[in-house]
Structures are given as structure tokens and as C-alpha cells.
Tab-separated table of C-alpha atoms in Angstrom:
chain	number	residue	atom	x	y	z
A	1	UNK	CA	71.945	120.749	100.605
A	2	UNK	CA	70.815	124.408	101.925
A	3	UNK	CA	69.358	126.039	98.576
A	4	UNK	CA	69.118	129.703	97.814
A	5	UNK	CA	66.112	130.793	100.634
A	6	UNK	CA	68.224	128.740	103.229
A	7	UNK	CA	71.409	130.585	102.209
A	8	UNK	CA	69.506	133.946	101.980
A	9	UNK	CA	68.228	132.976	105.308
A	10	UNK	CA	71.474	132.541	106.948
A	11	UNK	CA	72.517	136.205	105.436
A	12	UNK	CA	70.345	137.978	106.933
A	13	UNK	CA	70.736	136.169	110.240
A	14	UNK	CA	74.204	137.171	110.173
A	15	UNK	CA	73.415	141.159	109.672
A	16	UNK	CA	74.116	141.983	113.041
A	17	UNK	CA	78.071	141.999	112.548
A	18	UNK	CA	77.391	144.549	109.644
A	19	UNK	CA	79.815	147.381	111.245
A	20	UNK	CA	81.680	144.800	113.718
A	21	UNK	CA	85.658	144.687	114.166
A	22	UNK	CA	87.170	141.285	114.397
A	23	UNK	CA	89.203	140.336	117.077
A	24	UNK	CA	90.215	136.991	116.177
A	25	UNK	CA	90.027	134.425	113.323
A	26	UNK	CA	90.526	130.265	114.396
A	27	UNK	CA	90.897	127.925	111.606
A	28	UNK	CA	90.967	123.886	113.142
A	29	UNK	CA	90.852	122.555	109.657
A	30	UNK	CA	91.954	124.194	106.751
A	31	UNK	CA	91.000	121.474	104.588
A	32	UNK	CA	87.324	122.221	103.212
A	33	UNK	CA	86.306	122.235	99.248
A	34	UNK	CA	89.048	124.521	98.406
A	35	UNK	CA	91.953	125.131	101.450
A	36	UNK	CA	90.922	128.006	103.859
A	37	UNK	CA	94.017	130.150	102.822
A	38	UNK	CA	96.623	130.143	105.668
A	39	UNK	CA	96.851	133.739	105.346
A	40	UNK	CA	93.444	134.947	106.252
A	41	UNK	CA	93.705	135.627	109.650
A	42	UNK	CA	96.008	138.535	108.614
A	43	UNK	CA	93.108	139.578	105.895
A	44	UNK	CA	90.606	139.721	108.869
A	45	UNK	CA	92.513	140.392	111.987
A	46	UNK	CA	91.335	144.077	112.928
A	47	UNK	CA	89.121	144.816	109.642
A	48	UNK	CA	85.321	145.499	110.070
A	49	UNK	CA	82.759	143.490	108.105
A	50	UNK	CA	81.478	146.320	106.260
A	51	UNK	CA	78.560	144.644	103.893
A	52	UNK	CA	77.042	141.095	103.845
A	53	UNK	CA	75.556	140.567	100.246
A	54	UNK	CA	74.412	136.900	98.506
A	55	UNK	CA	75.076	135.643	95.317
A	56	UNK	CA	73.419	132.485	94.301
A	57	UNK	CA	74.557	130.378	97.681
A	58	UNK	CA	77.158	132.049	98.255
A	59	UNK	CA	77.716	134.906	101.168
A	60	UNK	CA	80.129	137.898	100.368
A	61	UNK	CA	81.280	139.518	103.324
A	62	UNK	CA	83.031	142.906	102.321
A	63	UNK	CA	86.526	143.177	104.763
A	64	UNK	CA	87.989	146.362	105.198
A	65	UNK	CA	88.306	149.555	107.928
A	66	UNK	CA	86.444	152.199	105.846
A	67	UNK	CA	86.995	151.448	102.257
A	68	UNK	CA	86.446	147.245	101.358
A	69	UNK	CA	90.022	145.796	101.259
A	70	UNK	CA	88.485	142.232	99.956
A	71	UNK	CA	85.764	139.856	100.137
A	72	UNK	CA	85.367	137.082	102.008
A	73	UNK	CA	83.475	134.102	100.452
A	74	UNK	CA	81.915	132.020	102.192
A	75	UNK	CA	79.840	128.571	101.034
A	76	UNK	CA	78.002	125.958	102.971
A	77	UNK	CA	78.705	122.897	101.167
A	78	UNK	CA	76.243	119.840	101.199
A	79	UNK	CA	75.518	120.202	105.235
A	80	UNK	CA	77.870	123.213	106.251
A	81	UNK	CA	75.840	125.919	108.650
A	82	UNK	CA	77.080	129.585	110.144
A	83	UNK	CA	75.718	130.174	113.469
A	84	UNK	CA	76.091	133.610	114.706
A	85	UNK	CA	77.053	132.826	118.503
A	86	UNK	CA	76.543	135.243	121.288
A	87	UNK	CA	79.628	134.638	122.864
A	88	UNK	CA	82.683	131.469	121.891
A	89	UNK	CA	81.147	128.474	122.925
A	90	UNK	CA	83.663	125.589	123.054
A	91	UNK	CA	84.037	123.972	119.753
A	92	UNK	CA	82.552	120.979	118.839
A	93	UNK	CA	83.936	118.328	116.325
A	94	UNK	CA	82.414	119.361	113.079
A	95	UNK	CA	83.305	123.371	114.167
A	96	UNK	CA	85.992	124.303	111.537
A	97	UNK	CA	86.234	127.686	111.112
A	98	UNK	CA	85.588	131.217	113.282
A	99	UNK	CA	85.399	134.833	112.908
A	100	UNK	CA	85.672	136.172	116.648
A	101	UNK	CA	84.642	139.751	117.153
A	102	UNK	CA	85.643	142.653	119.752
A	103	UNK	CA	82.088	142.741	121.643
A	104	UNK	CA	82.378	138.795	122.067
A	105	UNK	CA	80.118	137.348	119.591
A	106	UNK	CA	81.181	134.898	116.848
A	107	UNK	CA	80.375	133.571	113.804
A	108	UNK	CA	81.299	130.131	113.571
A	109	UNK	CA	81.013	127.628	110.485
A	110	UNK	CA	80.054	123.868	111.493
A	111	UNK	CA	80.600	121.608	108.193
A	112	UNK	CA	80.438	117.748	109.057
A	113	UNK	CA	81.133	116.935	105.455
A	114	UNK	CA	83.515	119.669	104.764
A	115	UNK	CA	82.410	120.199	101.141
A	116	UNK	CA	81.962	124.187	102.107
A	117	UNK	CA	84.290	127.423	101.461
A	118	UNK	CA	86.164	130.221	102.996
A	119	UNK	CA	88.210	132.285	100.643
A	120	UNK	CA	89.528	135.566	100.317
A	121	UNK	CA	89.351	137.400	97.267
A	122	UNK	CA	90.980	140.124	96.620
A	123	UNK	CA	89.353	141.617	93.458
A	124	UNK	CA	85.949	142.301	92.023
A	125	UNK	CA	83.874	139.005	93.343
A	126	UNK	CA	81.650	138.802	90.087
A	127	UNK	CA	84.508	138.425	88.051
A	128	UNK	CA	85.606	135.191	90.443
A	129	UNK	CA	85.960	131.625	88.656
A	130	UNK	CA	82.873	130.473	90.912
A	131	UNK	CA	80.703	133.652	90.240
A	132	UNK	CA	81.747	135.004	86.837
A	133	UNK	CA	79.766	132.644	84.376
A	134	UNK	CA	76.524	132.803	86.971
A	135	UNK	CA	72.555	133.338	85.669
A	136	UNK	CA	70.518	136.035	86.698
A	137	UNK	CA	69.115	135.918	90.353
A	138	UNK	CA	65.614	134.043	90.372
A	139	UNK	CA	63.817	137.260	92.249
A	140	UNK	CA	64.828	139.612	90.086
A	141	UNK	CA	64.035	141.412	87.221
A	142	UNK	CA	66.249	140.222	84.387
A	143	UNK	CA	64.667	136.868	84.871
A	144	UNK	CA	61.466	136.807	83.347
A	145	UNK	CA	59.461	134.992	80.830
A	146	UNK	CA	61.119	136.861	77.615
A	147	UNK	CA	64.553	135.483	78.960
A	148	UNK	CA	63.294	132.275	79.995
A	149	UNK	CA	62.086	131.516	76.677
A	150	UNK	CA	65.066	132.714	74.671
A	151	UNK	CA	67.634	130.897	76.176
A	152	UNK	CA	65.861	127.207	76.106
A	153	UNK	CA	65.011	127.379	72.773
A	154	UNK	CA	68.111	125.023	72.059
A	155	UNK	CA	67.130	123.067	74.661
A	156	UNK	CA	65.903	119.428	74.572
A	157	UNK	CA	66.418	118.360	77.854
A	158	UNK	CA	63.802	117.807	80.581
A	159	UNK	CA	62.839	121.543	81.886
A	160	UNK	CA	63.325	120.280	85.425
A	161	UNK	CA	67.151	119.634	85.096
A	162	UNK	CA	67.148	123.057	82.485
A	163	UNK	CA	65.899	125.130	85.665
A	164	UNK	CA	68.073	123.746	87.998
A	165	UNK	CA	71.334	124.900	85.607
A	166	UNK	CA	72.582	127.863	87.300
A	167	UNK	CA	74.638	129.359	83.895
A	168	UNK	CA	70.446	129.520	83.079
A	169	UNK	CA	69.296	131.025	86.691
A	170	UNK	CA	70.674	130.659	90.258
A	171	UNK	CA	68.956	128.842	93.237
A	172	UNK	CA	66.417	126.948	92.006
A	173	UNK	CA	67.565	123.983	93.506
A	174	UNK	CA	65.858	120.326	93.697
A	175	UNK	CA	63.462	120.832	96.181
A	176	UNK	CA	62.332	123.997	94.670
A	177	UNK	CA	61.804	123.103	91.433
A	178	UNK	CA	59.587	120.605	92.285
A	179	UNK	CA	57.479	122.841	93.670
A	180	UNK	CA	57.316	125.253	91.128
A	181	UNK	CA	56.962	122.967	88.634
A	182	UNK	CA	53.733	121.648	90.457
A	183	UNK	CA	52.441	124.996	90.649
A	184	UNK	CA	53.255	125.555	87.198
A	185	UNK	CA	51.246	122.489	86.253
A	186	UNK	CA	54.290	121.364	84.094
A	187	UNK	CA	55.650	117.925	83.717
A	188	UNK	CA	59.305	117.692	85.071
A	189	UNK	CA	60.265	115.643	82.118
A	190	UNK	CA	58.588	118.641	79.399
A	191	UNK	CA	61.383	119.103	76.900
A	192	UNK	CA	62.407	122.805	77.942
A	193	UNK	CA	62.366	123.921	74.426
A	194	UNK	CA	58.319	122.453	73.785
A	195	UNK	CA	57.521	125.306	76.810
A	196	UNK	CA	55.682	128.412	75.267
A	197	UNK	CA	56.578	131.571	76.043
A	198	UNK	CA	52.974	131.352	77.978
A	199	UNK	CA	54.183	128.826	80.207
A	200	UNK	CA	57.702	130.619	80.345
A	201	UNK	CA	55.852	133.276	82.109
A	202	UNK	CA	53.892	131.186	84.731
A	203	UNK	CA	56.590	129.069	85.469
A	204	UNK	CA	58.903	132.389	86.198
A	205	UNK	CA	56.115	133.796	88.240
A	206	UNK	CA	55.898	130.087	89.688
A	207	UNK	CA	59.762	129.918	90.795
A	208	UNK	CA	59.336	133.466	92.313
A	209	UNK	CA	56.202	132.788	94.214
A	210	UNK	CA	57.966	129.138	95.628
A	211	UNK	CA	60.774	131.251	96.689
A	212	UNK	CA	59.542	134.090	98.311
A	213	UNK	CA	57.410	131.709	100.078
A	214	UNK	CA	60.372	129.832	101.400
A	215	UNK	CA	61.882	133.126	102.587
A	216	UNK	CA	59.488	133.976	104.484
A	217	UNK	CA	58.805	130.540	105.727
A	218	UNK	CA	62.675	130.483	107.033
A	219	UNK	CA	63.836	127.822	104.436
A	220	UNK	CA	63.482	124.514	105.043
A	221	UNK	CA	64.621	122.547	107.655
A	222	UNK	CA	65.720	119.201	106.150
A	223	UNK	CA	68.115	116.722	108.043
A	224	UNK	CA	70.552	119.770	109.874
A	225	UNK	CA	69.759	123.313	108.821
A	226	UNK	CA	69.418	125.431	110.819
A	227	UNK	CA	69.359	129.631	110.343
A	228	UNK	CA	72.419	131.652	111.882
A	229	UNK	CA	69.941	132.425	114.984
A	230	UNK	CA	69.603	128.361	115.892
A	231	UNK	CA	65.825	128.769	114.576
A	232	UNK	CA	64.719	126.214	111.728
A	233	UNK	CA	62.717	126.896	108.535
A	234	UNK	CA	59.128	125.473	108.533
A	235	UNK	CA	58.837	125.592	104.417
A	236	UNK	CA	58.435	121.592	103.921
A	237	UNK	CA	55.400	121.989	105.949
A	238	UNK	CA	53.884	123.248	103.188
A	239	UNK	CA	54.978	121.048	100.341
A	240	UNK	CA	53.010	120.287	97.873
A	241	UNK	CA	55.216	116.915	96.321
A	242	UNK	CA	58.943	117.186	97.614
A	243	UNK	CA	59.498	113.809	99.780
A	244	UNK	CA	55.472	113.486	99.435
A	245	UNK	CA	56.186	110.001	97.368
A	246	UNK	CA	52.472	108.114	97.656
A	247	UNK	CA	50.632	110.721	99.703
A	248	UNK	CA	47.680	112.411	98.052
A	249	UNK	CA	47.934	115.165	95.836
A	250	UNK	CA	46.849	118.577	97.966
A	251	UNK	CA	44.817	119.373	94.535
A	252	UNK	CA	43.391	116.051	93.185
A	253	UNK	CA	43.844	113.368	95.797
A	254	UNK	CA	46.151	111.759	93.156
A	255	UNK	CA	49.245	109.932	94.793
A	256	UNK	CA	52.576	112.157	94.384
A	257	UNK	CA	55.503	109.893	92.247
A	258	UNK	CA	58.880	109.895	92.197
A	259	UNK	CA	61.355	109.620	89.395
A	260	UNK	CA	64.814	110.140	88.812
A	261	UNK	CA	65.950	113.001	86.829
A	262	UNK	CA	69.600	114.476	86.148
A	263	UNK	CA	70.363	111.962	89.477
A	264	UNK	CA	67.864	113.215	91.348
A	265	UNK	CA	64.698	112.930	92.782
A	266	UNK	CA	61.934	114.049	91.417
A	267	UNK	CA	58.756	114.264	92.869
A	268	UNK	CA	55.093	115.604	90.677
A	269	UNK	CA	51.135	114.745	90.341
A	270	UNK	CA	50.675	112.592	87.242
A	271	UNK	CA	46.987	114.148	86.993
A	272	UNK	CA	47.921	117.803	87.636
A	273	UNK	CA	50.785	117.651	85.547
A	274	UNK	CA	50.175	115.413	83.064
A	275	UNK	CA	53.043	113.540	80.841
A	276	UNK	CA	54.272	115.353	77.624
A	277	UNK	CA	52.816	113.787	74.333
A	278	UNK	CA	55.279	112.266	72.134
A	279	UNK	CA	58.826	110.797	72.673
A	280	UNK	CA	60.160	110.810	76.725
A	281	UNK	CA	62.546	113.232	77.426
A	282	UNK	CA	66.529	112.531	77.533
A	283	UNK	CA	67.282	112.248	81.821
């Protein structure tokens, strides 16, 4: 599944139709996550796409002539991808959706699985069902160690699965927190409330590091993403135990393991992030 840096990556690949008028809107299947609303050609038809902004994975496009008339949200699922096209390539199976625009270009949304999302909103995005109850963004300010550590003190479960929670913080996906983790030298089974407010504070500056690092890596390219320019992301390149399972540790040599966690892999160095003392950790 694309995670935050692949989604952010796909943003700003799309920037180009900042300021563009659409011409056209094709919908072949309406039937993704949620029903692409029959109406939105109407929404789009002739309206500029005035702003592209992110929140957690999920792109807002601001619609309007001069003044935004709505927003339209777009998600990209388990395997979804947008591809900004240089001109309307015939559709292929998988191609559901497309925004067509006067100079010729087109933004298209491929989704084999068809777990992604067009909607139109017509109000204040933030207070939408999906975005409303939403943590803090990962790369900025308001998450930091002092809110870290205040909202898991309640919190038995294993920090790996706590991180991932995005009511706690957006983004930090599987694959991500992994990494961090590693970096943070913390077991991914830690109870999230046994953390000090120490290792709140490397772990934040651990997430942000992993992140930014992706970003400028271009995401990672796993399976079939893909940024809105066709280019992939060369991140898991630089892994240091995602899908490493009985390859050497980069640090100590140690071989990387693999356990299940919250249903989902989890990957660490027993040796540079040695098991919590005391009773395991609920999965």
C-alpha cells in the first residue's frame, strides 16, 4: 500500500495542473471504496484546480474558477496510482477514472483492486468523516516528543502497532515504522506506555528522519508504484530491516527477523534492539 512519502510523492508530481481548466471528466467504473458520485463531472466540468494539498494519504484538490467551490478527494487504495499523462492515452483495463484538461494533459487514476476514492466534498475537508478525527502530521511541529509521550501513557500495546494508529499520528505506515523503530533502537513489541519521554524524543526525531529520507528518495517502489511522472522511488534500497528477513544486520551483522504484529509484518535486529524485559507485549 503507497504510505505517506509515496502519496506526498504523487502530490507534488501532480503540481503542474495547479491553475489548469478541465475540459473533461471520464468515469468507466464508478464502483471504487466509496461510489465516484455520478454527479462530478458537473462539479469539475470547466472549474480550475486551484490548490493540491495532502492530508495523511489523502490528496485534496481545491475545484473552483477563482474562489474554491469544493474539494476533490482523492485516495489510492491498496495499489491505486495517478499518473499525470501528457496527452489521453487509450485506457487500459485497470484505468477507472480521468480528469482531462484544456491544454491536453490528463490525470488519470489506475486502481487494479479498486479499494481507492474520488469524492467531492462540498464543505470544509477537515471536518470530513475520513479526515475529522485524524493525528497530527508526522513532519510537523505538533508532533513531538512532549505529545508523543502524553498520549501513550494509557497505552499497553506494542509501540509498533501504537505508531502506526493514525487518531495518534498520520503516515507512519508498516514499512516505515520498521525503520524508525530500528533507528530508534526500540523493540517493536516495547509496551508504548514503558517508552520514556527520552525515547519519545528519538523515536519522533527517528520517524521524521525515515520520512524525509523517503521523500527525497521518491518513496518506495514496492510491487506497482509508481510517482505521477512514471519514475519509481528508490527508498527500499536503503532499508535497513523491511523485507530484509535473514540478511545481516547493516549495524551488527545480526540476521534481521520477522514477526507478526497487529497482522503484520514486522521486521527488527534482535541485538540492536533488544527484547523488552518482563511479560511479552499483547499483538
Amino acid at each position: 500500500m503507497p504510505e505517506l512519502p509515496e502519496v506526498e510523492v504523487t502530490r507534488r508530481g501532480l503540481l503542474p495542473v495547479e491553475g489548469a481548466q478541465i475540459a473533461h471528466v471520464t468515469i468507466r467504473h464508478h464502483g471504487l471504496r466509496w461510489p465516484i458520485p455520478a454527479d462530478l463531472p458537473q462539479h469539475l466540468h470547466g472549474r480550475r484546480v486551484l490548490k493540491l494539498t495532502r492530508r495523511a494519504k489523502y490528496i485534496l484538490a481545491e475545484i473552483g474558477t477563482t474562489d474554491t467551490e469544493g474539494v476533490l478527494l482523492l485516495h489510492l487504495g491498496m495499489s491505486g496510482r495517478l499518473c499525470l499523462l501528457e496527452r489521453d492515452f487509450p485506457a487500459e483495463k485497470h484505468d477507472h477514472f480521468d480528469i482531462r484538461f484544456e491544454d491536453g494533459r490528463v490525470i488519470r487514476l489506475r486502481d487494479p483492486r479498486r479499494f481507492g476514492a474520488v469524492l467531492w466534498l462540498d464543505n470544509n475537508p477537515l471536518q470530513h468523516a475520513l479526515l475529522s478525527s485524524l493525528g497530527p502530521e508526522p513532519l510537523e511541529a505538533a508532533f513531538n516528543a512532549d505529545y508523543l509521550y502524553q498520549h501513550i501513557r494509557t497505552r499497553s500495546a506494542p509501540i509498533k502497532t501504537t505508531i502506526m494508529d493514525a487518531h495518534l499520528v498520520v503516515g507512519v505506515g508498516n514499512i516505515y515504522a520498521s525503520e524508525s523503530l530500528f533507528r530508534a533502537r526500540i523493540h517493536p513489541e516495547r509496551p508504548a506506555n514503558a517508552l520514556t519521554l527520552a525515547q519519545c524524543a528519538l523515536l519522533v526525531q527517528e520517524i521524521k528522519l525515515t520520512l524525509q529520507a523517503a521523500l527525497d528518495a521518491g518513496g518506495s517502489s514496492l510491487r506497482d508504484f509508481f510517482g505521477a511522472d512514471g519514475n519509481p522511488g528508490y527508498f527500499q534500497q536503503t532499508y535497513n530491516v523491511y523485507g530484509r528477513t535473514g540478511e545481516p544486520c547493516r549495524v551488527c551483522a545480526s540476521p534481521i527477523l520477522n514477526i507478526r504484529l497487529g497482522q503484520r509484518s514486522t521486521f527488527y535486529c534482535s541485538y540492536c534492539q533488544p527484547r523488552p524485559a518482563g511479560p511479552k507485549a499483547k499483538k
